[in-house]
Amino acid sequence: EDQVTQSPEALRLQEGESSSLNCSYTVSGLRGLFWYRQDPGKGPEFLFTLYSAGEEKEKERLKATLTKKESFLHITAPKPEDSATYLCAVIQGAQKLVFGQGTRLTINP
Amino acid sequence: NAGVTQTPKFRILKIGQSMTLQCTQDMNHNYMYWYRQDPGMGLKLIYYSVGAGITDKGEVPNGYNVSRSTTEDFPLRLELAAPSQTSVYFCASSRQGGGYTFGSGTRLTVV
C-alpha cells in the first residue's frame, strides 16, 4: 500500500534560520511527488511537482529535492510569511493523490 | 478566474440530517476529487471522478455519495449525518499529470 510520512509534525524556527522538511514515501513506481502549502482556513496551494530521483525545483526561499525514498523541502532564510502547513503527496493509480499528514512550520520574527 | 468554488463555507448539521456540498470548477479539468481533512490526519480521499458520468470510491467513501453530470460540477451528498463526519471538506480538480487546484473548503460540524 502506498504511504507518505512527513517529519517533523511541527517545526518552529527563528526568522533567517534555514532548515528542511522531510517526506518519506513507499510507492510502487513513483509517477510524481507533489508539495503543497496550506494556510489556516484555506485549501492547499500547489508548490512543486517532482518526477524522478535527482530532480530539484526552486521557488523563492523554497527548494524541493527528490531521491528514490524521500523528498526534502529546504527553506532558506525563512520569513514569518512562510509560516504554514506543508503537505507532501504521491500519485496513486489514475491521478489520485495520497497525502502525508503535513508539517506545521512556524517562523518567529 | 474563479478556479474551484465550494459552497457553503460553514455548516452545522444535526445527527440524521442530510446535505449536499457543492463544488464547481471553471478550468475544464476532467478530474475532480473530494477529500476530508481531520486534525493531524492529513487529507483522505472520499470520491473522485475522471470525467462526466464516471465516479469511483476513494479511501473513505462510507456515508457519502457523489454524481458528475457535467464537467464543471461535482456535488458531495451526505445522507444521515453522523458526528464522525465532522470535518473540513475540500474539493479539487486537475488535468491528467497536473497538480490539483483546491477549493477553499467547507467546515462541517455534526451535533
Short mmCIF file of C-alpha atoms in Angstrom, two decimals:
data_model
loop_
_atom_site.label_atom_id
_atom_site.label_comp_id
_atom_site.label_asym_id
_atom_site.label_seq_id
_atom_site.Cartn_x
_atom_site.Cartn_y
_atom_site.Cartn_z
CA GLU A 1 0.00 0.00 0.00
CA ASP A 2 1.28 3.47 -0.90
CA GLN A 3 2.29 5.50 2.14
CA VAL A 4 3.59 9.00 2.76
CA THR A 5 5.16 10.03 6.08
CA GLN A 6 6.22 13.57 6.88
CA SER A 7 8.57 14.73 9.62
CA PRO A 8 8.69 16.57 11.86
CA GLU A 9 5.00 17.10 12.68
CA ALA A 10 5.79 20.65 13.78
CA LEU A 11 8.83 22.88 13.43
CA ARG A 12 9.46 26.26 14.98
CA LEU A 13 12.29 28.42 13.58
CA GLN A 14 13.61 31.91 14.06
CA GLU A 15 13.46 34.24 11.10
CA GLY A 16 16.52 33.58 8.94
CA GLU A 17 17.16 30.11 10.39
CA SER A 18 17.31 27.64 7.50
CA SER A 19 16.03 24.07 7.82
CA SER A 20 14.50 21.14 5.93
CA LEU A 21 11.23 19.22 5.99
CA ASN A 22 11.20 15.51 5.16
CA CYS A 23 8.73 13.42 3.17
CA SER A 24 9.34 9.66 3.06
CA TYR A 25 7.29 7.57 0.67
CA THR A 26 6.69 3.95 -0.26
CA VAL A 27 5.02 3.56 -3.64
CA SER A 28 5.26 1.00 -6.41
CA GLY A 29 6.70 3.04 -9.28
CA LEU A 30 6.72 6.74 -8.45
CA ARG A 31 4.88 8.77 -11.07
CA GLY A 32 5.03 12.10 -9.30
CA LEU A 33 5.56 13.71 -5.89
CA PHE A 34 3.81 16.97 -5.01
CA TRP A 35 4.42 19.65 -2.39
CA TYR A 36 1.61 21.93 -1.25
CA ARG A 37 1.39 24.83 1.19
CA GLN A 38 -1.74 25.24 3.32
CA ASP A 39 -2.58 28.36 5.32
CA PRO A 40 -5.10 28.17 8.21
CA GLY A 41 -8.69 28.09 6.98
CA LYS A 42 -7.68 27.73 3.32
CA GLY A 43 -7.25 24.99 0.78
CA PRO A 44 -3.81 23.62 -0.13
CA GLU A 45 -1.85 25.65 -2.68
CA PHE A 46 0.36 23.88 -5.22
CA LEU A 47 4.12 24.45 -4.91
CA PHE A 48 6.10 21.80 -6.82
CA THR A 49 5.93 18.54 -8.73
CA LEU A 50 8.95 16.20 -8.86
CA TYR A 51 9.04 13.18 -11.14
CA SER A 52 12.41 11.45 -10.87
CA ALA A 53 15.26 10.95 -8.40
CA GLY A 54 17.78 13.76 -8.58
CA GLU A 55 15.26 16.33 -9.70
CA GLU A 56 15.22 19.71 -7.92
CA LYS A 57 12.86 22.70 -8.13
CA GLU A 58 13.07 26.13 -6.53
CA LYS A 59 10.65 28.93 -5.77
CA GLU A 60 11.80 31.95 -3.79
CA ARG A 61 13.12 30.61 -0.44
CA LEU A 62 11.92 27.05 -1.07
CA LYS A 63 13.79 24.22 -2.79
CA ALA A 64 12.40 20.71 -3.24
CA THR A 65 14.60 17.69 -3.90
CA LEU A 66 13.80 14.04 -4.60
CA THR A 67 15.57 10.72 -4.00
CA LYS A 68 14.28 7.19 -4.54
CA LYS A 69 12.88 7.03 -1.00
CA GLU A 70 12.25 10.59 0.14
CA SER A 71 11.85 14.23 -0.71
CA PHE A 72 13.09 17.27 1.16
CA LEU A 73 11.68 20.77 1.22
CA HIS A 74 14.55 23.09 2.09
CA ILE A 75 13.69 26.53 3.35
CA THR A 76 16.47 29.12 3.25
CA ALA A 77 16.43 32.25 5.43
CA PRO A 78 12.69 31.92 6.13
CA LYS A 79 10.42 34.85 6.90
CA PRO A 80 7.31 34.91 9.11
CA GLU A 81 5.10 34.78 6.00
CA ASP A 82 6.50 31.30 5.27
CA SER A 83 4.61 30.01 8.31
CA ALA A 84 2.10 27.40 7.10
CA THR A 85 1.48 23.67 6.96
CA TYR A 86 3.42 21.97 4.19
CA LEU A 87 1.89 18.85 2.65
CA CYS A 88 3.57 16.16 0.57
CA ALA A 89 1.69 13.75 -1.70
CA VAL A 90 2.38 11.00 -4.26
CA ILE A 91 0.30 9.93 -7.25
CA GLN A 92 -1.58 6.66 -6.84
CA GLY A 93 -3.32 4.93 -9.71
CA ALA A 94 -5.19 7.19 -12.10
CA GLN A 95 -4.23 10.66 -10.88
CA LYS A 96 -5.23 10.14 -7.23
CA LEU A 97 -3.01 11.80 -4.62
CA VAL A 98 -2.06 10.15 -1.32
CA PHE A 99 -1.11 12.80 1.24
CA GLY A 100 1.14 12.80 4.26
CA GLN A 101 -0.12 14.32 7.50
CA GLY A 102 1.81 17.55 6.97
CA THR A 103 4.47 19.58 8.78
CA ARG A 104 3.30 22.69 10.61
CA LEU A 105 6.02 25.32 10.20
CA THR A 106 6.17 28.44 12.38
CA ILE A 107 8.69 31.22 11.73
CA ASN A 108 9.16 33.61 14.64
CA PRO A 109 10.25 37.19 13.90
CA ASN B 1 -10.77 33.27 -12.94
CA ALA B 2 -12.62 31.56 -10.06
CA GLY B 3 -10.83 28.17 -10.10
CA VAL B 4 -12.62 25.75 -7.75
CA THR B 5 -15.60 27.13 -5.84
CA GLN B 6 -17.12 25.36 -2.84
CA THR B 7 -20.34 26.20 -1.03
CA PRO B 8 -21.23 26.56 1.77
CA LYS B 9 -18.14 27.61 3.72
CA PHE B 10 -19.58 26.57 7.07
CA ARG B 11 -22.50 24.35 8.11
CA ILE B 12 -23.85 22.81 11.28
CA LEU B 13 -25.99 19.70 10.88
CA LYS B 14 -27.95 17.68 13.37
CA ILE B 15 -27.42 13.93 13.55
CA GLY B 16 -29.51 12.22 10.89
CA GLN B 17 -29.90 15.26 8.64
CA SER B 18 -28.73 15.27 5.03
CA MET B 19 -27.00 17.90 2.92
CA THR B 20 -25.15 18.46 -0.33
CA LEU B 21 -21.76 20.14 -0.56
CA GLN B 22 -21.43 21.96 -3.85
CA CYS B 23 -18.26 22.12 -5.98
CA THR B 24 -17.79 23.89 -9.32
CA GLN B 25 -14.66 24.40 -11.41
CA ASP B 26 -14.20 26.64 -14.44
CA MET B 27 -10.86 25.28 -15.72
CA ASN B 28 -12.32 22.49 -17.91
CA HIS B 29 -10.49 19.88 -15.83
CA ASN B 30 -11.53 16.28 -16.40
CA TYR B 31 -10.54 15.05 -12.94
CA MET B 32 -12.33 16.08 -9.76
CA TYR B 33 -11.96 14.91 -6.17
CA TRP B 34 -13.44 15.17 -2.69
CA TYR B 35 -11.16 14.98 0.33
CA ARG B 36 -11.81 15.34 4.04
CA GLN B 37 -9.22 16.73 6.41
CA ASP B 38 -9.21 15.94 10.10
CA PRO B 39 -6.71 17.46 12.58
CA GLY B 40 -3.35 15.69 12.41
CA MET B 41 -4.66 13.14 9.90
CA GLY B 42 -3.87 14.70 6.55
CA LEU B 43 -6.22 14.59 3.58
CA LYS B 44 -8.24 11.43 2.91
CA LEU B 45 -9.86 10.78 -0.49
CA ILE B 46 -13.62 10.23 -0.35
CA TYR B 47 -14.64 10.01 -4.02
CA TYR B 48 -13.17 11.02 -7.32
CA SER B 49 -14.24 11.39 -10.96
CA VAL B 50 -12.26 11.08 -14.19
CA GLY B 51 -14.93 12.73 -16.30
CA ALA B 52 -18.63 13.46 -16.62
CA GLY B 53 -20.69 10.39 -15.80
CA ILE B 54 -17.77 8.49 -14.20
CA THR B 55 -17.18 8.31 -10.45
CA ASP B 56 -15.31 5.95 -8.14
CA LYS B 57 -14.72 5.41 -4.44
CA GLY B 58 -11.66 6.61 -2.63
CA GLU B 59 -10.26 5.60 0.74
CA VAL B 60 -13.19 6.70 2.97
CA PRO B 61 -16.47 6.63 0.93
CA ASN B 62 -18.90 5.28 3.54
CA GLY B 63 -21.74 7.69 4.33
CA TYR B 64 -21.22 9.76 1.18
CA ASN B 65 -22.44 9.80 -2.41
CA VAL B 66 -21.42 11.76 -5.50
CA SER B 67 -22.58 12.44 -9.03
CA ARG B 68 -20.89 14.05 -12.04
CA SER B 69 -23.45 15.10 -14.64
CA THR B 70 -21.29 17.88 -16.10
CA THR B 71 -17.55 18.59 -16.40
CA GLU B 72 -17.91 21.61 -14.12
CA ASP B 73 -19.88 20.25 -11.14
CA PHE B 74 -19.11 17.51 -8.61
CA PRO B 75 -21.50 17.65 -5.62
CA LEU B 76 -20.96 15.53 -2.50
CA ARG B 77 -24.05 14.21 -0.72
CA LEU B 78 -24.12 13.32 2.97
CA GLU B 79 -27.02 11.08 3.97
CA LEU B 80 -27.92 10.59 7.64
CA ALA B 81 -25.14 12.76 9.06
CA ALA B 82 -23.10 11.33 11.94
CA PRO B 83 -20.67 13.03 14.37
CA SER B 84 -17.81 11.12 12.67
CA GLN B 85 -18.47 13.23 9.57
CA THR B 86 -17.45 16.41 11.38
CA SER B 87 -14.50 17.57 9.30
CA VAL B 88 -13.26 20.05 6.73
CA TYR B 89 -14.14 19.00 3.19
CA PHE B 90 -12.06 20.02 0.18
CA CYS B 91 -12.95 19.69 -3.46
CA ALA B 92 -10.15 19.71 -6.06
CA SER B 93 -9.72 19.38 -9.79
CA SER B 94 -6.85 18.61 -12.15
CA ARG B 95 -5.80 17.69 -15.65
CA GLN B 96 -4.07 14.34 -16.12
CA GLY B 97 -0.49 14.66 -14.86
CA GLY B 98 -1.11 18.11 -13.41
CA GLY B 99 -1.22 19.42 -9.88
CA TYR B 100 -4.50 19.72 -8.08
CA THR B 101 -6.31 23.03 -7.67
CA PHE B 102 -8.21 23.05 -4.37
CA GLY B 103 -11.26 24.95 -3.26
CA SER B 104 -11.31 26.90 -0.01
CA GLY B 105 -13.12 24.16 1.90
CA THR B 106 -16.39 23.54 3.76
CA ARG B 107 -16.19 23.25 7.54
CA LEU B 108 -18.94 20.86 8.66
CA THR B 109 -19.97 20.16 12.24
CA VAL B 110 -22.47 17.40 13.07
CA VAL B 111 -24.08 17.73 16.50
#
